[in-house]
CSV table of C-alpha atoms in Angstrom, one decimal:
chain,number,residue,atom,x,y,z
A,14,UNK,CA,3.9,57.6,45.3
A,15,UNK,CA,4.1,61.2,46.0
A,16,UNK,CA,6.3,63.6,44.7
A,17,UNK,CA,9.7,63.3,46.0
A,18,UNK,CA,9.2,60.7,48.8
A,19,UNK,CA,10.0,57.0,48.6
A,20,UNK,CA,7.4,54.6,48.3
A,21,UNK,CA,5.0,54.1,51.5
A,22,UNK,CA,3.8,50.6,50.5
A,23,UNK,CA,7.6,49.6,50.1
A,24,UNK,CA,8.7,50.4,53.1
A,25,UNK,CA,5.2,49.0,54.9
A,26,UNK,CA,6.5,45.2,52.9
A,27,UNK,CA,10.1,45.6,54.5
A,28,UNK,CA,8.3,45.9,57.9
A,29,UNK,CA,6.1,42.9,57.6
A,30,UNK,CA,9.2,41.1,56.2
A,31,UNK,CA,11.5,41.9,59.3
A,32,UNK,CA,8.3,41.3,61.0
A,33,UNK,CA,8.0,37.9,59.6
A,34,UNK,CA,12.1,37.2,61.3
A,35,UNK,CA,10.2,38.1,64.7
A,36,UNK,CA,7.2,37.7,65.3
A,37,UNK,CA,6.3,34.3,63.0
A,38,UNK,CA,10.6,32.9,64.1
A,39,UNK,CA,11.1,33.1,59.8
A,40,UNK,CA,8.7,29.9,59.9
A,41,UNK,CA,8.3,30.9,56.0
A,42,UNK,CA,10.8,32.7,54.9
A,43,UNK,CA,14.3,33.6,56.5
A,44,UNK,CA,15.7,37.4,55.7
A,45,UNK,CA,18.7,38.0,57.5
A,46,UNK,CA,19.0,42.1,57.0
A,47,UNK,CA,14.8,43.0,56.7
A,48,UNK,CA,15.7,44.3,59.9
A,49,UNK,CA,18.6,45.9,59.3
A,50,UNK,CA,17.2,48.1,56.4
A,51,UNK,CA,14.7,49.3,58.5
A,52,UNK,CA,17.4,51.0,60.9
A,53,UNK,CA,17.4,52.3,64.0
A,54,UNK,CA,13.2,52.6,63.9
A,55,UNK,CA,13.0,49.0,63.2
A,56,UNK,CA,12.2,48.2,67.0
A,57,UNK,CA,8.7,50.4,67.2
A,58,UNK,CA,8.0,50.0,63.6
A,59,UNK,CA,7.7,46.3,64.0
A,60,UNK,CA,6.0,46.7,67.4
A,61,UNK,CA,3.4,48.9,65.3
A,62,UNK,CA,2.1,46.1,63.4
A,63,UNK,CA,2.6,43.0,65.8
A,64,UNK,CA,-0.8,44.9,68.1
A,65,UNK,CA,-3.0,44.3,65.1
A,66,UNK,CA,-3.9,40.7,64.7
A,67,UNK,CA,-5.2,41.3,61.0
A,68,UNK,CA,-1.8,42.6,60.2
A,69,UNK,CA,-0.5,38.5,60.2
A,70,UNK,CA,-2.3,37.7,57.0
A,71,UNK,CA,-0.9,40.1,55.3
A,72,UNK,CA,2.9,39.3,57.0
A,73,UNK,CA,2.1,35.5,55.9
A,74,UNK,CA,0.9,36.5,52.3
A,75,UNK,CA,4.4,39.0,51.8
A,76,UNK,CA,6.8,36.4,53.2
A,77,UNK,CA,5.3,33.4,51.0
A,78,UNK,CA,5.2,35.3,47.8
A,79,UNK,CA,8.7,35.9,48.7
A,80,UNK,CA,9.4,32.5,49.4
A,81,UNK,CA,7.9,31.4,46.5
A,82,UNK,CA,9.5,33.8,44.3
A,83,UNK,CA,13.4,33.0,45.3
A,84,UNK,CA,12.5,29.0,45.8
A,85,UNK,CA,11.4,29.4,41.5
A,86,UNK,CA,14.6,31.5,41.3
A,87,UNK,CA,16.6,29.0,42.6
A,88,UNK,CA,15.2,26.2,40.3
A,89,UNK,CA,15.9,28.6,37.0
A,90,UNK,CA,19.2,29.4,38.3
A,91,UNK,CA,19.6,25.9,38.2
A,92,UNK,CA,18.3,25.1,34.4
A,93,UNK,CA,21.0,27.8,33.6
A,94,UNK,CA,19.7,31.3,34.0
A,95,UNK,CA,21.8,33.9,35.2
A,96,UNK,CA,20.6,37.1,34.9
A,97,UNK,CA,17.8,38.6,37.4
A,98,UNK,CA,15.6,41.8,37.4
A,99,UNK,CA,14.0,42.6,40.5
A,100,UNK,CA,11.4,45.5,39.4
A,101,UNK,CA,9.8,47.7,41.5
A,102,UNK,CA,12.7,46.3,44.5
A,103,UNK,CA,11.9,49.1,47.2
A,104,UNK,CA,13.5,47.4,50.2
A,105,UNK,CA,13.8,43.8,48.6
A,106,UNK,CA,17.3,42.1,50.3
A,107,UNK,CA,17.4,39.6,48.1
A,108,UNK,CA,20.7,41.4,46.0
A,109,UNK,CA,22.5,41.4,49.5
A,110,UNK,CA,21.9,37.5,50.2
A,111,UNK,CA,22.7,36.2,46.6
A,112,UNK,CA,23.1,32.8,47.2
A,113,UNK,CA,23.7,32.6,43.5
A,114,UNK,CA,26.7,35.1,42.9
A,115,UNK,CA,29.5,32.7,42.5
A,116,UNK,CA,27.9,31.2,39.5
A,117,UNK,CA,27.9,34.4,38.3
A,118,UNK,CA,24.0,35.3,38.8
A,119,UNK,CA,23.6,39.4,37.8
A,120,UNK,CA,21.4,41.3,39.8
A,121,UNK,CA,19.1,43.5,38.6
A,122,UNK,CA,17.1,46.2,40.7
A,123,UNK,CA,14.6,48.4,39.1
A,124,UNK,CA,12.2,51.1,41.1
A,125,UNK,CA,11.4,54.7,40.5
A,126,UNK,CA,14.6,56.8,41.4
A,127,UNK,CA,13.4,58.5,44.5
A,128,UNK,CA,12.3,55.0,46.3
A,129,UNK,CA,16.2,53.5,44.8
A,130,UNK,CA,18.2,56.9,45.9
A,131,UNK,CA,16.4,55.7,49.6
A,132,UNK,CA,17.4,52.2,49.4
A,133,UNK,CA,20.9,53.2,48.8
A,134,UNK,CA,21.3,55.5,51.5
A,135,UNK,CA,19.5,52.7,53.8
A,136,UNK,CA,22.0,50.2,52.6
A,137,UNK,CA,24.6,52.7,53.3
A,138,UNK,CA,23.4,53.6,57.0
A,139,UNK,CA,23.2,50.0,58.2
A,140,UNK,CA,27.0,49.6,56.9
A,141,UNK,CA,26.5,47.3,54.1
A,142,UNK,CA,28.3,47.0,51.3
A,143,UNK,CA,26.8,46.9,47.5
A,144,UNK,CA,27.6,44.2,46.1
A,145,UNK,CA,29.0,43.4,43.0
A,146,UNK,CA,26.5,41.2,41.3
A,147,UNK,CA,24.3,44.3,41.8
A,148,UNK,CA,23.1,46.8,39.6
A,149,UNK,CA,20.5,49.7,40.0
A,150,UNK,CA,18.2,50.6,37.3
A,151,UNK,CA,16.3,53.3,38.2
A,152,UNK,CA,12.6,53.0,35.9
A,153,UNK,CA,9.6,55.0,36.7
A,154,UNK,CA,7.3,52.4,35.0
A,155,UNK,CA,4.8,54.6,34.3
A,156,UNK,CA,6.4,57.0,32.4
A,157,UNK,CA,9.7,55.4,31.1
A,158,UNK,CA,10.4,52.1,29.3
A,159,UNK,CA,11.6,49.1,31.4
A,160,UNK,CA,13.6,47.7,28.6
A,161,UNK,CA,15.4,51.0,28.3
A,162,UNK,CA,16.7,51.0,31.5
A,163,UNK,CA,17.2,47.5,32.0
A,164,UNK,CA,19.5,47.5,28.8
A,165,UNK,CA,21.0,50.6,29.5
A,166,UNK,CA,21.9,49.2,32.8
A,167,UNK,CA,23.9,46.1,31.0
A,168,UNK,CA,21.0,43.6,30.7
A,169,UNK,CA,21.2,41.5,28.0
A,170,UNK,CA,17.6,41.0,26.2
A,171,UNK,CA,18.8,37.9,24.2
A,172,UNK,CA,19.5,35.8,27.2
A,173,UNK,CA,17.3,34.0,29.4
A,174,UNK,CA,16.3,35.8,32.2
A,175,UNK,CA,14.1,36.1,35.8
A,176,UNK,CA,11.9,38.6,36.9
A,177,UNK,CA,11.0,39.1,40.4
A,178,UNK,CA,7.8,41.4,40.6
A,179,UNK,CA,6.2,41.8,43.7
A,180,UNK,CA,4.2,44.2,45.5
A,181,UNK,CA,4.0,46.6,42.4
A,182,UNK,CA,1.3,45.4,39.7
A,183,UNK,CA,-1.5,46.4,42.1
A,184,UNK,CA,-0.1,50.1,41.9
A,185,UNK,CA,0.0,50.3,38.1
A,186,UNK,CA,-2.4,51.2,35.4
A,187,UNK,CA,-3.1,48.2,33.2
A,188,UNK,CA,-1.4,49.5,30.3
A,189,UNK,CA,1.7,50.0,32.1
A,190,UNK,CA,1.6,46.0,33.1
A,191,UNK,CA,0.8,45.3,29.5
A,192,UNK,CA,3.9,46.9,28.5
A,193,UNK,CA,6.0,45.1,31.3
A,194,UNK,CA,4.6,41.7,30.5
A,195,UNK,CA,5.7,42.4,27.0
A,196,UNK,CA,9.0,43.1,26.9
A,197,UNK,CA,9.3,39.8,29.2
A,198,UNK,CA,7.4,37.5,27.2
A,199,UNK,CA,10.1,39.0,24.5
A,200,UNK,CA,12.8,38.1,26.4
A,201,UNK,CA,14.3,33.9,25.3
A,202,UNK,CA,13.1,31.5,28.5
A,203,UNK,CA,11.8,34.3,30.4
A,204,UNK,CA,9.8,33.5,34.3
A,205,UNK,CA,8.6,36.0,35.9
A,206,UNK,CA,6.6,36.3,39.4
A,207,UNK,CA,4.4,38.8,40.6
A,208,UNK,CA,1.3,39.2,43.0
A,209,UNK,CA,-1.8,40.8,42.1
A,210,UNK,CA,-5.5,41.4,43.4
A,211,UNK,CA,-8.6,40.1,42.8
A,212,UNK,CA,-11.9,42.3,41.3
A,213,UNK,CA,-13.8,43.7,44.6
A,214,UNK,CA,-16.9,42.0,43.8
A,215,UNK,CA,-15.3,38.7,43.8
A,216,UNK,CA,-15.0,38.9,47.6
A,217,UNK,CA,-17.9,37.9,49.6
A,218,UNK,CA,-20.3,40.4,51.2
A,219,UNK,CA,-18.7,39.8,54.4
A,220,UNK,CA,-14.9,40.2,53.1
A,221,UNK,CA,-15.3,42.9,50.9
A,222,UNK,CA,-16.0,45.9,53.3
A,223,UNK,CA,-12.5,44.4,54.5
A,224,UNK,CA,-10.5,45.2,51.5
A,225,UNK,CA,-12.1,48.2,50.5
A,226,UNK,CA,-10.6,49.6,53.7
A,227,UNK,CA,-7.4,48.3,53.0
A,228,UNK,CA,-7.2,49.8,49.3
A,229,UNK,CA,-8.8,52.8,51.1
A,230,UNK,CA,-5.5,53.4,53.1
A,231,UNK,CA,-2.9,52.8,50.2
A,232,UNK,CA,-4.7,55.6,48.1
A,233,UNK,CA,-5.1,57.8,51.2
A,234,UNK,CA,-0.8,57.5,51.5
A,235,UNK,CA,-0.6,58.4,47.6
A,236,UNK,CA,-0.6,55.0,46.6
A,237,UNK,CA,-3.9,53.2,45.4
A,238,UNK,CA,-4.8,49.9,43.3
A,239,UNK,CA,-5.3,51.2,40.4
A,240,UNK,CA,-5.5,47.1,38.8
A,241,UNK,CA,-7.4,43.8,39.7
A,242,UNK,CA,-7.1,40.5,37.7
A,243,UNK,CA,-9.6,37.8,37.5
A,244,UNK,CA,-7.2,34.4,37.9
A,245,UNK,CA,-8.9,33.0,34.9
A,246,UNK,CA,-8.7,35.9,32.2
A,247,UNK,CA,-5.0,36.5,33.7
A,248,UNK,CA,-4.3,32.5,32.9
A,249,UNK,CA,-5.7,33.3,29.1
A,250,UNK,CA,-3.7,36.7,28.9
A,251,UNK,CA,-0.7,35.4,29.9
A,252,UNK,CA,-1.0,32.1,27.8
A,253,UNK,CA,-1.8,34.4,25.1
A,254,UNK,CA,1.5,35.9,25.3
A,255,UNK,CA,3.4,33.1,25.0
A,256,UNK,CA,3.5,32.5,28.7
A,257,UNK,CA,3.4,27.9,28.4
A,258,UNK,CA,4.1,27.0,31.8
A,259,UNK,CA,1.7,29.1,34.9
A,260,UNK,CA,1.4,28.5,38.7
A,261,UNK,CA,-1.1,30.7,40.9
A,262,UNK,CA,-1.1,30.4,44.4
A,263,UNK,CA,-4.0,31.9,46.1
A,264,UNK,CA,-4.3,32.3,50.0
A,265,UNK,CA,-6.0,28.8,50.5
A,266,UNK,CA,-2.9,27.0,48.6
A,267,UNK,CA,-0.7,29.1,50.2
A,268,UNK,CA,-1.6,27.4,53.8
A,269,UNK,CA,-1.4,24.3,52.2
A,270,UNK,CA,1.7,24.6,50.7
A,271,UNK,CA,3.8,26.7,53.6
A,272,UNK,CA,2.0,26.8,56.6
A,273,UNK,CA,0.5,22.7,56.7
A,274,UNK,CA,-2.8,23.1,55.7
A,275,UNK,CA,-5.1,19.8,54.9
A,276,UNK,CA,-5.2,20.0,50.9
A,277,UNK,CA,-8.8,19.9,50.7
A,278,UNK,CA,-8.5,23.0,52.0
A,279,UNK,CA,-7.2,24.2,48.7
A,280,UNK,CA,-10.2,25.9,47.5
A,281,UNK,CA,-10.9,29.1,49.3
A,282,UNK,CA,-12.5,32.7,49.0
A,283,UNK,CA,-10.8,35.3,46.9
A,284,UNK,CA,-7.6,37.5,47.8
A,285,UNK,CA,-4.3,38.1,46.7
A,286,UNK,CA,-2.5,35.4,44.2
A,287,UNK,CA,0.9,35.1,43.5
A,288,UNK,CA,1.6,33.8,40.3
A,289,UNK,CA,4.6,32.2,38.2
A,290,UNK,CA,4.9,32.7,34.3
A,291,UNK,CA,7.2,31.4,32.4
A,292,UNK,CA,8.2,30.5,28.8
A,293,UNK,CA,10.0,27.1,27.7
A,294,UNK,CA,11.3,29.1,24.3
């Protein structure tokens, strides 16, 4: 991020996402106000990316992690959690559409107080009301403590809780992640999702000019990938912290799972994962 400006890369996800509503008819994942956070720009800004053909794999990969993200949400909501930490939320709708709040789900949003302060007067502007199950942490992971702010927002550390973490590990210095993934593997029957990126040199030849260029334009906006994760030495790191239970969706198993693909299929090149974590303790 720079200095006093809301995050780029946050507001390039809530375009693919309202993208997503138009241009792919929600075929993955249905967000009713994407659009409306987006404002009155939300017309051109969506035009913007549906000219660029390679701009769908990206649109496909944001709305599944999503889907995939509330779909385990709903399941732990289900074995009894109800308390939910949404970290590094930029435009994220998800505390507007709580499907969850009349069991008495608590919302949590975390993001660096510039991008929040932004999402608040978006929120505001398209005449949206906050709702109550919502609270706003604002957390600059990379120089303040997570479990700081979560607590000092009301979040209770001895209950079971979800995190939702997407679109933000990329961004962050691996000691920073570290430091996230241990205060939730200290938290009782903690899940948490989150996407990350695969090493360059685990592309092919071919691919990898691709995704240079595309890391190439987050760091040229203020934002660059600062860490990559091999799936298997993520899978040890993560079981090593107590994480028992792990699911990692790559892009292959992605089209198998939400767009119909044949599941020998399953096996594909590298990319982006999203993965769920979660401890049975």
């Amino acid at each position: 991020m720079q200095n006093g400006q809301p995050s780029r890369t946050a507001l390039g996800a809530a375009i693919q996402r309202a993208a997503h509503q138009t241009l792919d008819g929600a075929g993955i994942f249905k967000d009713p106000f994407a659009r409306s956070l987006l404002g009155q720009e939300a017309g051109v800004l969506i035009d913007a990316v549906s000219v660029d053909p390679a701009q769908r794999q990206m649109r496909i990969f944001m709305a599944a992690r999503s889907r995939f993200a509330e779909d385990c949400l709903d399941a732990a909501v289900s074995r009894g959690v109800r308390q939910v930490a949404i970290l590094g939320a930029g435009l994220d709708t998800f505390s507007l559409r709580n499907p969850h709040a009349s069991l008495g789900l608590r919302v949590f949003e975390v993001d660096h107080p510039t991008t929040q302060a932004w999402k608040r007067e978006r929120i505001a502007e398209a005449g949206l009301a906050t709702p109550a199950s919502l609270t706003f942490a604002p957390v600059d992971f990379e120089r303040q403590s997570l479990a700081e702010g979560l607590i000092a927002a009301g979040f209770q550390p001895a209950q079971p809780a979800f995190f939702l973490w997407l679109g933000v590990v990329p961004y962050l210095r691996r000691d920073a992640i570290s430091a996230i993934l241990q205060f939730i593997a200290s938290v009782p029957r903690s899940e948490v999702v989150f996407d990350y990126s695969e090493p360059l040199e685990n592309y092919s030849p071919e691919r990898r000019a691709n995704v240079a260029a595309v890391a190439a334009r987050t760091a040229a906006i203020g934002e660059p990938w600062l860490s990559y994760f091999d799936p298997s030495e993520l899978s040890k790191d993560l079981h090593e912290r107590g994480f028992q239970e792990l699911e990692d969706l790559g892009l292959a198993a992605i089209a198998v799972r939400y767009l119909g693909a044949p599941k020998g299929d399953a096996m594909g090149e590298a990319g982006p994962h999203v993965i769920r974590a979660r401890r049975l303790d």
